[in-house]
Tab-separated table of C-alpha atoms and ligand atoms in Angstrom:
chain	number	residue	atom	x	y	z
D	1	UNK	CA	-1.535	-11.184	22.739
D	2	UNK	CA	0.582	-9.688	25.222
D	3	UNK	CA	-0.664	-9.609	29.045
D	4	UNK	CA	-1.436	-5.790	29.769
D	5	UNK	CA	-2.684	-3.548	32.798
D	6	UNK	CA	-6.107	-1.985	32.133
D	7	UNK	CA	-7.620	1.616	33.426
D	8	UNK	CA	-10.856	2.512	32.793
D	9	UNK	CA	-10.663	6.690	32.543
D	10	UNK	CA	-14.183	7.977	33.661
D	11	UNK	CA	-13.208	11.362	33.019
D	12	UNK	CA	-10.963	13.721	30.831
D	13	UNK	CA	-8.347	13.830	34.105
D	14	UNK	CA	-8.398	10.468	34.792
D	15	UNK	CA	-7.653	9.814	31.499
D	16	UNK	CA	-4.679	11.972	31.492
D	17	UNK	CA	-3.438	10.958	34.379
D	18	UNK	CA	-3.562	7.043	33.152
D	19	UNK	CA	-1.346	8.142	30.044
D	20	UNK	CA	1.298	10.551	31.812
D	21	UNK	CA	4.724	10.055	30.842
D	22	UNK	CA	3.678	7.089	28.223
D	23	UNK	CA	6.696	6.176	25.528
D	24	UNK	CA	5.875	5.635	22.168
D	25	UNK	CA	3.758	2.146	22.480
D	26	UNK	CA	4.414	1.533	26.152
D	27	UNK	CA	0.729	2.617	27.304
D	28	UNK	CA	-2.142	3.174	24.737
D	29	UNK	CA	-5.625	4.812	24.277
D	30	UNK	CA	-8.751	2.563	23.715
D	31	UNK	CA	-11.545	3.985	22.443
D	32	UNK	CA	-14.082	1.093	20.949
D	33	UNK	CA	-10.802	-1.457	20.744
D	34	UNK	CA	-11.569	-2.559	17.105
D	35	UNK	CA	-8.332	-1.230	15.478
D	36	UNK	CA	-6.109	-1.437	19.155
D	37	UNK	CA	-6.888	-5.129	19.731
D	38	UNK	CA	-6.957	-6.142	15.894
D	39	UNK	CA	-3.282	-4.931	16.414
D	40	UNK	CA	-2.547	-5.929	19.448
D	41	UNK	CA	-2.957	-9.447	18.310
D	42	UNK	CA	-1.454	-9.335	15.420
D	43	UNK	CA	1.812	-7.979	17.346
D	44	UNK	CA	1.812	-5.141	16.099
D	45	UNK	CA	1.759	-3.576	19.175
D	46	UNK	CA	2.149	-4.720	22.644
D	47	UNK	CA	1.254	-2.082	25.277
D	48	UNK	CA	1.643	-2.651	28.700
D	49	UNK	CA	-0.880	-0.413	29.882
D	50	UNK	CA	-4.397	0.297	27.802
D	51	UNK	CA	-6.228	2.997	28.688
D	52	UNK	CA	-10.516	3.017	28.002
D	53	UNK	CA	-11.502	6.067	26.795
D	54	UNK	CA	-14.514	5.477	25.611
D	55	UNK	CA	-16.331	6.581	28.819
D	56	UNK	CA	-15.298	10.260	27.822
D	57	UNK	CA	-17.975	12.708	26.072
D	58	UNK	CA	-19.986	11.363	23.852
D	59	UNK	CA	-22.127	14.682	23.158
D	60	UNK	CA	-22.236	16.658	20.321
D	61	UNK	CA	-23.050	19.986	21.581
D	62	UNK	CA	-23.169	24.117	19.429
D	63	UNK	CA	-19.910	25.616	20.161
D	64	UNK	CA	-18.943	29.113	18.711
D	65	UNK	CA	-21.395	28.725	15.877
D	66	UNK	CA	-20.623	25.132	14.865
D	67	UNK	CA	-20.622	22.357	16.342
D	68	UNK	CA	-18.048	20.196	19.356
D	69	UNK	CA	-18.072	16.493	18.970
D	70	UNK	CA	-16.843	14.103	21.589
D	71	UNK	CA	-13.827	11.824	20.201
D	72	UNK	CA	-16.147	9.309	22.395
D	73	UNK	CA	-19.081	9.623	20.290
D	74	UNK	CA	-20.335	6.344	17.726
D	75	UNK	CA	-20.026	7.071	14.118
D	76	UNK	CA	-23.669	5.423	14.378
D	77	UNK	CA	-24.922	8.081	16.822
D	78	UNK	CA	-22.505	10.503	14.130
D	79	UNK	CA	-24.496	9.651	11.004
D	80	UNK	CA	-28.218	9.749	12.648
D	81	UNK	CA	-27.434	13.354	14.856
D	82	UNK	CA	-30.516	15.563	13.083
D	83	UNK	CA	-27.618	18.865	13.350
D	84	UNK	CA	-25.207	17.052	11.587
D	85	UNK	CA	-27.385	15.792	9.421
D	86	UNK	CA	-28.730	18.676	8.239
D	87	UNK	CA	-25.641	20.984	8.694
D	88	UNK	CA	-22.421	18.926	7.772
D	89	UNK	CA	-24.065	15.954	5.082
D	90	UNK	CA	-20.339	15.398	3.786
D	91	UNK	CA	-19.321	14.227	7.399
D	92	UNK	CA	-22.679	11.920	7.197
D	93	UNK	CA	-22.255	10.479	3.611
D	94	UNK	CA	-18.354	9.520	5.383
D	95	UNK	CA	-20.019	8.175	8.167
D	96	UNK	CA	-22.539	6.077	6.455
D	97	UNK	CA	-19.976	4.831	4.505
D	98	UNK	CA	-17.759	2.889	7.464
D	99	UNK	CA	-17.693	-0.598	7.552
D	100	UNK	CA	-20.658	-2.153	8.744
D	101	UNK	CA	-23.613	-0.823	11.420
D	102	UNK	CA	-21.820	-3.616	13.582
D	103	UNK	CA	-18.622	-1.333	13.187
D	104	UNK	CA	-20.406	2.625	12.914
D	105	UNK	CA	-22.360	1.158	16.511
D	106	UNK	CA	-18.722	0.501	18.299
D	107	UNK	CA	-16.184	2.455	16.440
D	108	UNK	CA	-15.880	6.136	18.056
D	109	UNK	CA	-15.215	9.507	16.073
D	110	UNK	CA	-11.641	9.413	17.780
D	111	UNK	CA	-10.894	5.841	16.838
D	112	UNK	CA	-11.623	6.616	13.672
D	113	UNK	CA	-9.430	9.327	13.100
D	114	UNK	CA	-6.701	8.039	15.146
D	115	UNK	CA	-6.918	4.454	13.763
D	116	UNK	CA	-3.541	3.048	11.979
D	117	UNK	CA	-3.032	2.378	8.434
D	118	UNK	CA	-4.310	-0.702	7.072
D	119	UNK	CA	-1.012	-1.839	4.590
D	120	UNK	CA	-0.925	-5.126	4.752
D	121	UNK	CA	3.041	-5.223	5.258
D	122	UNK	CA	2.464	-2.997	8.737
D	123	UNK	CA	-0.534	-5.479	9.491
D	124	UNK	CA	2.079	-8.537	9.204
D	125	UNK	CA	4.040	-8.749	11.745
D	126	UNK	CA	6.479	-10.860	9.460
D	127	UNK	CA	7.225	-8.356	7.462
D	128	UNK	CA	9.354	-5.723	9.561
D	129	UNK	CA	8.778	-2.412	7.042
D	130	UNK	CA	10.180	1.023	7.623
D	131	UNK	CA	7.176	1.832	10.034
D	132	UNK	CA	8.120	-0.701	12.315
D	133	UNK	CA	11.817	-0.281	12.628
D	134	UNK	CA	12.809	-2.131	9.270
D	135	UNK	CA	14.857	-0.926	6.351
D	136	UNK	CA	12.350	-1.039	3.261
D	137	UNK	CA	9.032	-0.289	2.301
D	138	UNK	CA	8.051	-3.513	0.811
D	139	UNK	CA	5.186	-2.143	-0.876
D	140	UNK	CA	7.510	-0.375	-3.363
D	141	UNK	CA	8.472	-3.786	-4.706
D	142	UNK	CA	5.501	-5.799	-3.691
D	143	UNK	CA	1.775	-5.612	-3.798
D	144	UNK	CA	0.984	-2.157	-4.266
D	145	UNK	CA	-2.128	-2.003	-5.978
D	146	UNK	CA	-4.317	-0.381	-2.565
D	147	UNK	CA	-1.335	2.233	-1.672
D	148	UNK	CA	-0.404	5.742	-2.447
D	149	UNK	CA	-0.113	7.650	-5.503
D	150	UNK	CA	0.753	11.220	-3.839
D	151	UNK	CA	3.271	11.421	-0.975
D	152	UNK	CA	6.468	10.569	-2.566
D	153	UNK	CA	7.054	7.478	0.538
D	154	UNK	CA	9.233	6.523	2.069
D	155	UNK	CA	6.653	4.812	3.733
D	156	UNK	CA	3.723	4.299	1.093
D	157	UNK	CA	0.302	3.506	2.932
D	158	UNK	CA	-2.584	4.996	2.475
D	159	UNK	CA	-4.473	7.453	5.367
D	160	UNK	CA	-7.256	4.954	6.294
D	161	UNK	CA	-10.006	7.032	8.205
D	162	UNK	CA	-13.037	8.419	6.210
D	163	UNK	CA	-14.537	10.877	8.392
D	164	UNK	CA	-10.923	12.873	8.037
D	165	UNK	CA	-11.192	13.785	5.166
D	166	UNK	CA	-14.717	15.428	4.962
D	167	UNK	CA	-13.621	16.966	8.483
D	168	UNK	CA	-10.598	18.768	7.348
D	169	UNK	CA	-12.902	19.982	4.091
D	170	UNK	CA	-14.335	21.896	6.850
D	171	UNK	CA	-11.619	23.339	8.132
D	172	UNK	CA	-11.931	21.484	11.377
D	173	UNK	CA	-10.079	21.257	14.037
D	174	UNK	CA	-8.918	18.574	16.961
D	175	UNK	CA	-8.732	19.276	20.741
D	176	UNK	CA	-5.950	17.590	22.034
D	177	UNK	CA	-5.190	17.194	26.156
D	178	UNK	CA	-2.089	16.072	27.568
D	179	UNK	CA	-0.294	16.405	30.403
D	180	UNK	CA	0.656	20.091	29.391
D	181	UNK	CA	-3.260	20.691	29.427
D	182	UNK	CA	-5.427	21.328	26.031
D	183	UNK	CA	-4.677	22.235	23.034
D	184	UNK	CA	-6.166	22.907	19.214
D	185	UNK	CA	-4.819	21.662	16.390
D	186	UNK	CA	-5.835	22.312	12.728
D	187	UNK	CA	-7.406	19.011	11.653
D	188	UNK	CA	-5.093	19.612	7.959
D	189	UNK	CA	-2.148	20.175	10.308
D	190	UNK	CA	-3.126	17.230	12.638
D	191	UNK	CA	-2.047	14.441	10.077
D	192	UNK	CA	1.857	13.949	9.417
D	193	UNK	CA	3.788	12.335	6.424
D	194	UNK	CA	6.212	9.446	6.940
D	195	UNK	CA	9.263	11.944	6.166
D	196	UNK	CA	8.059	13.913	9.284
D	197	UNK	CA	6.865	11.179	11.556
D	198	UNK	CA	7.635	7.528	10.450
D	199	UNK	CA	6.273	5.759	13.534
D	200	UNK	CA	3.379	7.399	13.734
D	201	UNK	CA	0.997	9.410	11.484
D	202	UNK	CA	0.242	12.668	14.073
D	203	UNK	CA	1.265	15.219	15.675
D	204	UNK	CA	-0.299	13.806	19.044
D	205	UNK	CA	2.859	12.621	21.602
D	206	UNK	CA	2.380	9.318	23.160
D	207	UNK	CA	0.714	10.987	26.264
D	208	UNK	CA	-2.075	12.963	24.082
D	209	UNK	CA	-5.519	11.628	23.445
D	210	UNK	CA	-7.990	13.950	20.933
D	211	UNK	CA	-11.011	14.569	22.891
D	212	UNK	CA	-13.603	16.279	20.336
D	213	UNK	CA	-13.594	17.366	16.913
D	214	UNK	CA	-14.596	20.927	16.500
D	215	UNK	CA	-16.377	22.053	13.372
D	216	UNK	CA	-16.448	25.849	12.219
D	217	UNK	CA	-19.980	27.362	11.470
D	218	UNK	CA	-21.673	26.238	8.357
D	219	UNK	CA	-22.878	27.981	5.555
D	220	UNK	CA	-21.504	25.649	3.076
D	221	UNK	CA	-22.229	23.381	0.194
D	222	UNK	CA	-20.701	20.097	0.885
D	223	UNK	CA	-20.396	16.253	0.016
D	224	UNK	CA	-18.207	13.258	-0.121
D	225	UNK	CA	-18.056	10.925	-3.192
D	226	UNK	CA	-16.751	7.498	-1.938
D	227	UNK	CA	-15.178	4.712	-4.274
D	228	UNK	CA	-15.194	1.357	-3.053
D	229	UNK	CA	-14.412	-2.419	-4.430
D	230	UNK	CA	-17.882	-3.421	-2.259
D	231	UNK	CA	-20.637	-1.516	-0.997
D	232	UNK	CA	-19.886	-2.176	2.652
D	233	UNK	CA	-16.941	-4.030	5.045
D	234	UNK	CA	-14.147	-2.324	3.427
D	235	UNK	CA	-12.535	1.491	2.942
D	236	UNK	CA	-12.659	3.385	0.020
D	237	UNK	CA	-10.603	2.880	-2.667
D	238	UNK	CA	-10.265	6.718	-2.958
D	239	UNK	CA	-12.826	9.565	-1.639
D	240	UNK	CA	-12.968	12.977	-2.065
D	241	UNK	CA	-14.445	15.781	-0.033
D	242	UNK	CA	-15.765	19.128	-1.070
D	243	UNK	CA	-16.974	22.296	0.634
D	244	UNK	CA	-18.340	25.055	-1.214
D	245	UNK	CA	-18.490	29.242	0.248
D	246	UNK	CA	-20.843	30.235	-2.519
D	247	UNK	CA	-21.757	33.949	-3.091
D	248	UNK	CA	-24.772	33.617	-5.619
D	249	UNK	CA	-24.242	31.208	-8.176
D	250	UNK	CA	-20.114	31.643	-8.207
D	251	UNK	CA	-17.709	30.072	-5.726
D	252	UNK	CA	-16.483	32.161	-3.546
D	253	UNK	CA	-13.727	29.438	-2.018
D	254	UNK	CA	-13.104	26.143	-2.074
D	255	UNK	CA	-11.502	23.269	0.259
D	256	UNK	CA	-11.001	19.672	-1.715
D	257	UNK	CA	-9.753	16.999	0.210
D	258	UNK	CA	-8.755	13.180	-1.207
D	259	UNK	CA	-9.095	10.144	0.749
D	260	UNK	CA	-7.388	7.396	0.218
D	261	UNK	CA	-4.867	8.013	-2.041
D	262	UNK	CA	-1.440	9.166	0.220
D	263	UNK	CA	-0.151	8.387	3.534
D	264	UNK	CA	-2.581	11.916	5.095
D	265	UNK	CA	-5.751	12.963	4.049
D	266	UNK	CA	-4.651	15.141	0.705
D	267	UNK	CA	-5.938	18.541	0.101
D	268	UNK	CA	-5.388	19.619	-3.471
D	269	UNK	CA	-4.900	23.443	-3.307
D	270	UNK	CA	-4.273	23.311	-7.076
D	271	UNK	CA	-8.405	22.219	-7.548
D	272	UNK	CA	-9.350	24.638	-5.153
D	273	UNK	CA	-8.175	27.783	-7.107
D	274	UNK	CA	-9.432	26.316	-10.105
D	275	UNK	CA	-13.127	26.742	-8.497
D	276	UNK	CA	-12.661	29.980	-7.270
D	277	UNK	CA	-14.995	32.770	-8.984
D	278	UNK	CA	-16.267	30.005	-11.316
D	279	UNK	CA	-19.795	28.934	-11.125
D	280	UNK	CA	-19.998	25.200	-11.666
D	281	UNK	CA	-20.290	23.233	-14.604
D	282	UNK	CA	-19.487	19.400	-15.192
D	283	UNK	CA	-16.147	21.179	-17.428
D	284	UNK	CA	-15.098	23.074	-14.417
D	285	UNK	CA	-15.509	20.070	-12.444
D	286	UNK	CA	-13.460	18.194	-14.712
D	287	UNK	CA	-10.428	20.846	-14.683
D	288	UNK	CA	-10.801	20.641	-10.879
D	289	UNK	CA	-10.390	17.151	-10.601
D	290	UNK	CA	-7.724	17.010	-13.479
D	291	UNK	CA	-5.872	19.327	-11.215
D	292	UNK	CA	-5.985	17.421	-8.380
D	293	UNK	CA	-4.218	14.312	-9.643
D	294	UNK	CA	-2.150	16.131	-12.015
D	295	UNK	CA	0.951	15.393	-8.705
D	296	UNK	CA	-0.241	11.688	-8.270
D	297	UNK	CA	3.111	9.407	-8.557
D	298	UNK	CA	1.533	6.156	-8.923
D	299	UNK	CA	3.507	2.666	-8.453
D	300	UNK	CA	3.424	-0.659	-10.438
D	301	UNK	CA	-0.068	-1.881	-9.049
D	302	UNK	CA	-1.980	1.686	-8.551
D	303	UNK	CA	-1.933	3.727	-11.591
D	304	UNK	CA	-6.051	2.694	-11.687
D	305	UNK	CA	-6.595	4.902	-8.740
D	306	UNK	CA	-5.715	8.280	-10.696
D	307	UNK	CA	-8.511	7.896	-12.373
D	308	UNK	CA	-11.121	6.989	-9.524
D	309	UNK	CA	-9.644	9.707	-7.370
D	310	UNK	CA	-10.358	12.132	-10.371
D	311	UNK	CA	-13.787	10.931	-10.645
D	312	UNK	CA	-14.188	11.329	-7.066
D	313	UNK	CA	-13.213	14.858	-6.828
D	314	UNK	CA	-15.351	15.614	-9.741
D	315	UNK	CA	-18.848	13.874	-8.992
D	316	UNK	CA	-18.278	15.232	-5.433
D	317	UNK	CA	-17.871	18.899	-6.651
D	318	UNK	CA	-20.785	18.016	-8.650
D	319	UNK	CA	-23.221	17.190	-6.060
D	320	UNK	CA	-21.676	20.026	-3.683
D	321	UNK	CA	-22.769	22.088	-6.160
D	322	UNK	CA	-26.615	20.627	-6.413
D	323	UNK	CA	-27.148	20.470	-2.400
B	1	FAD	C1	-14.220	-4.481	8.110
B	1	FAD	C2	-13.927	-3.048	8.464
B	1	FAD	C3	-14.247	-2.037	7.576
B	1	FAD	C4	-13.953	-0.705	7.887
B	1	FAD	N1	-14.252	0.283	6.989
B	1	FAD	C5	-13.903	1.557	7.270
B	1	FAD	C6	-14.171	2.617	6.353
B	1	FAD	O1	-14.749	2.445	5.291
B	1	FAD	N2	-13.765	3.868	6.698
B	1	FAD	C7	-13.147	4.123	7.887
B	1	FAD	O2	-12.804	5.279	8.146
B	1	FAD	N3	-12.910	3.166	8.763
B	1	FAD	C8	-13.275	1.887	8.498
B	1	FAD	N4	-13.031	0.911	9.401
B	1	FAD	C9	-12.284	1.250	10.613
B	1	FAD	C10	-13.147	1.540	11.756
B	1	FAD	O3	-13.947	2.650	11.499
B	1	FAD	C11	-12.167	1.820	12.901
B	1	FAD	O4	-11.533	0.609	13.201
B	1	FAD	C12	-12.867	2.325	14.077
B	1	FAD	O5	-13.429	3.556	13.777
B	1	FAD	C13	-11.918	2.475	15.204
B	1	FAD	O6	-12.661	3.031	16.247
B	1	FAD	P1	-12.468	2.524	17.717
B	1	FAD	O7	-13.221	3.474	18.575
B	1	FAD	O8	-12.794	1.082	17.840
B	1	FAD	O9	-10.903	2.769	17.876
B	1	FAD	P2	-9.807	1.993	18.748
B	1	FAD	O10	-9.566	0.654	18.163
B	1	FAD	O11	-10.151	2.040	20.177
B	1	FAD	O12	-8.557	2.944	18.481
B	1	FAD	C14	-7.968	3.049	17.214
B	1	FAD	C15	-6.581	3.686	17.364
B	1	FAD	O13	-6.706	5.046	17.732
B	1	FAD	C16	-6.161	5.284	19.048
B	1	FAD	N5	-7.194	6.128	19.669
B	1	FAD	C17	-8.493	5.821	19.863
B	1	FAD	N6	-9.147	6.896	20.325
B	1	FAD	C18	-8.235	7.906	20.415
B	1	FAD	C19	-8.319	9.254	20.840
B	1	FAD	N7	-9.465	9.805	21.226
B	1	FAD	N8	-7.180	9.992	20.829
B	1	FAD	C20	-6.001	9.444	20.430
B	1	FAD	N9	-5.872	8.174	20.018
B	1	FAD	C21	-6.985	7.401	20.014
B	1	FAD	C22	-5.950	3.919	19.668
B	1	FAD	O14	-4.826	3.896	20.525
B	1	FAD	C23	-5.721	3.051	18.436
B	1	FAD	O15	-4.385	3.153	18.005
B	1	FAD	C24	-13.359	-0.405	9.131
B	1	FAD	C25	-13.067	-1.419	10.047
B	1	FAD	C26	-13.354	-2.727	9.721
B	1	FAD	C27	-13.044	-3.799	10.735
């Protein structure tokens, strides 16, 4: 690993301060460190400057009806918070679901969300892909089999963090500071395809940290159904995340988000509207989730994943529909 300077931020300011007029790379946020320094010594990345975060709020708090999350918070202290738990379970199952308790007790809400994709190309640093710099996705002709089937590339990972995806279900959003001060940003607007932003996968400049998640008021029905290769120490294979506005027994609205499956957390507007002013069966289900993959674009290895994604969406909307 490369030598670096390290600042501790105790606060929001100093924070700021510590990643003022930072180039892409040059000086970097560190929230818990697993992803950074996984990273950093792989050469992935080789900041001169890392800046701790992880001193910044770690409350979850009622804001405006919902509810304000510190980025600084532990998906452990996430998953066992009695308001979340009994207001947002989709945004629990996700959290349950990370890693290991050895992980969910260091890894942070805004680590999570902000960590980097987990290709195995990008994690080599002898293999110089498009995200780095490089000329070619190597996934396209190479091992494919955990990458995208919606997206359309260039750059073909997969959107690694789970509590995304149950987060923009809920139409949350992400306060952002910078030096330019704060600012909101729609969490489905927060995440960026590799045609917009190759080098990156948000709309955060290299001087902007996110410093809480901010959830709307509930009143939903809501879950995540995860699909993973093992029960623990690995991400899903492909997730989905429902939320339910119910008037009676018929859906009034839906939001359906898929995990796993393109380079951003992938809302399927098309399953949505197929909900709408239905009341649920396991057949509406079905059309839902038929809906959503009815885009997918899968490669040589990853055609399998259409079909977990659909079951996914489907036994998700299922159990949204039973909570
Ligand atoms: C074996 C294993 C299994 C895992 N399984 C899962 C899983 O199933 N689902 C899942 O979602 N994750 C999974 N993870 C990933 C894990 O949850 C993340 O590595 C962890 O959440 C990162 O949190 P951190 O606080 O350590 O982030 P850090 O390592 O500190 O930061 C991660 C990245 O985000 C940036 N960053 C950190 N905080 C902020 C912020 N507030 N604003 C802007 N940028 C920021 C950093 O610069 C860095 O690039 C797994 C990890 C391992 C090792």
């Amino acid at each position: 690993m490369k030598a670096f300077a390290y600042v501790n931020a105790t606060n929001e300011k100093e924070a700021v301060a510590a990643l003022t007029g930072a180039t892409r790379g040059r000086v970097l946020p560190m929230a818990g460190g697993m992803d950074l320094l996984g990273t950093m010594k792989d050469y992935i990345v080789s900041p001169e400057r890392v800046v701790s975060i992880k001193n910044l709020d770690q409350t979850i708090t009622s804001a405006g009806g919902g509810l304000r999350i510190g980025a600084a918070v532990k998906i452990a202290d996430l998953a066992e918070h009695a308001e979340v738990k009994k207001l947002y379970p989709a945004l629990v199952t996700a959290a349950e679901g990370v890693g290991t308790p050895q992980i969910r007790n260091l890894g942070t809400v805004g680590g999570n969300i902000c960590q980097r994709p987990r290709c195995w190309y990008f994690r080599n640093e002898e293999f110089n892909c498009l995200k780095k710099g490089g000329s070619r996705c190597f996934a396209v002709e190479g091992e494919n089999q955990y990458h995208a089937i919606f997206g359309d590339g260039p750059c073909h990972i997969v959107h690694p963090s789970s509590l995304a995806v149950p987060v923009i279900a809920y139409g949350g959003r992400f306060r952002v500071v910078g030096p330019n001060g704060a600012r909101e940003v729609d969490a489905g607007q927060f995440f960026q395809l590799p045609n917009a932003n190759l080098y990156g996968e948000t709309v955060l400049q290299p001087d902007e940290i996110v410093t809480h998640v901010l959830l709307p008021a509930p009143g939903q029905r809501s879950a995540v159904y995860e699909v993973r290769f093992k029960q623990s120490h690995d991400w899903p294979l492909a997730a989905a995340a429902v939320s339910l506005v119910m008037s009676g027994s018929t859906v009034k609205s839906a939001r359906i988000v898929m995990g796993a499956v393109a380079p951003i957390p992938w809302r399927v507007q098309a399953a949505e509207r197929v909900l709408a002013g239905k009341t649920i069966t396991e057949a509406v289900a079905v059309e839902a989730a038929n809906a959503a993959v009815a885009g997918a674009r899968p490669m040589s290895g990853n055609a399998y994943k259409i079909q977990i994604a659909k079951t996914a969406v489907k036994r998700a909307i299922m159990a949204a529909s039973r909570v």
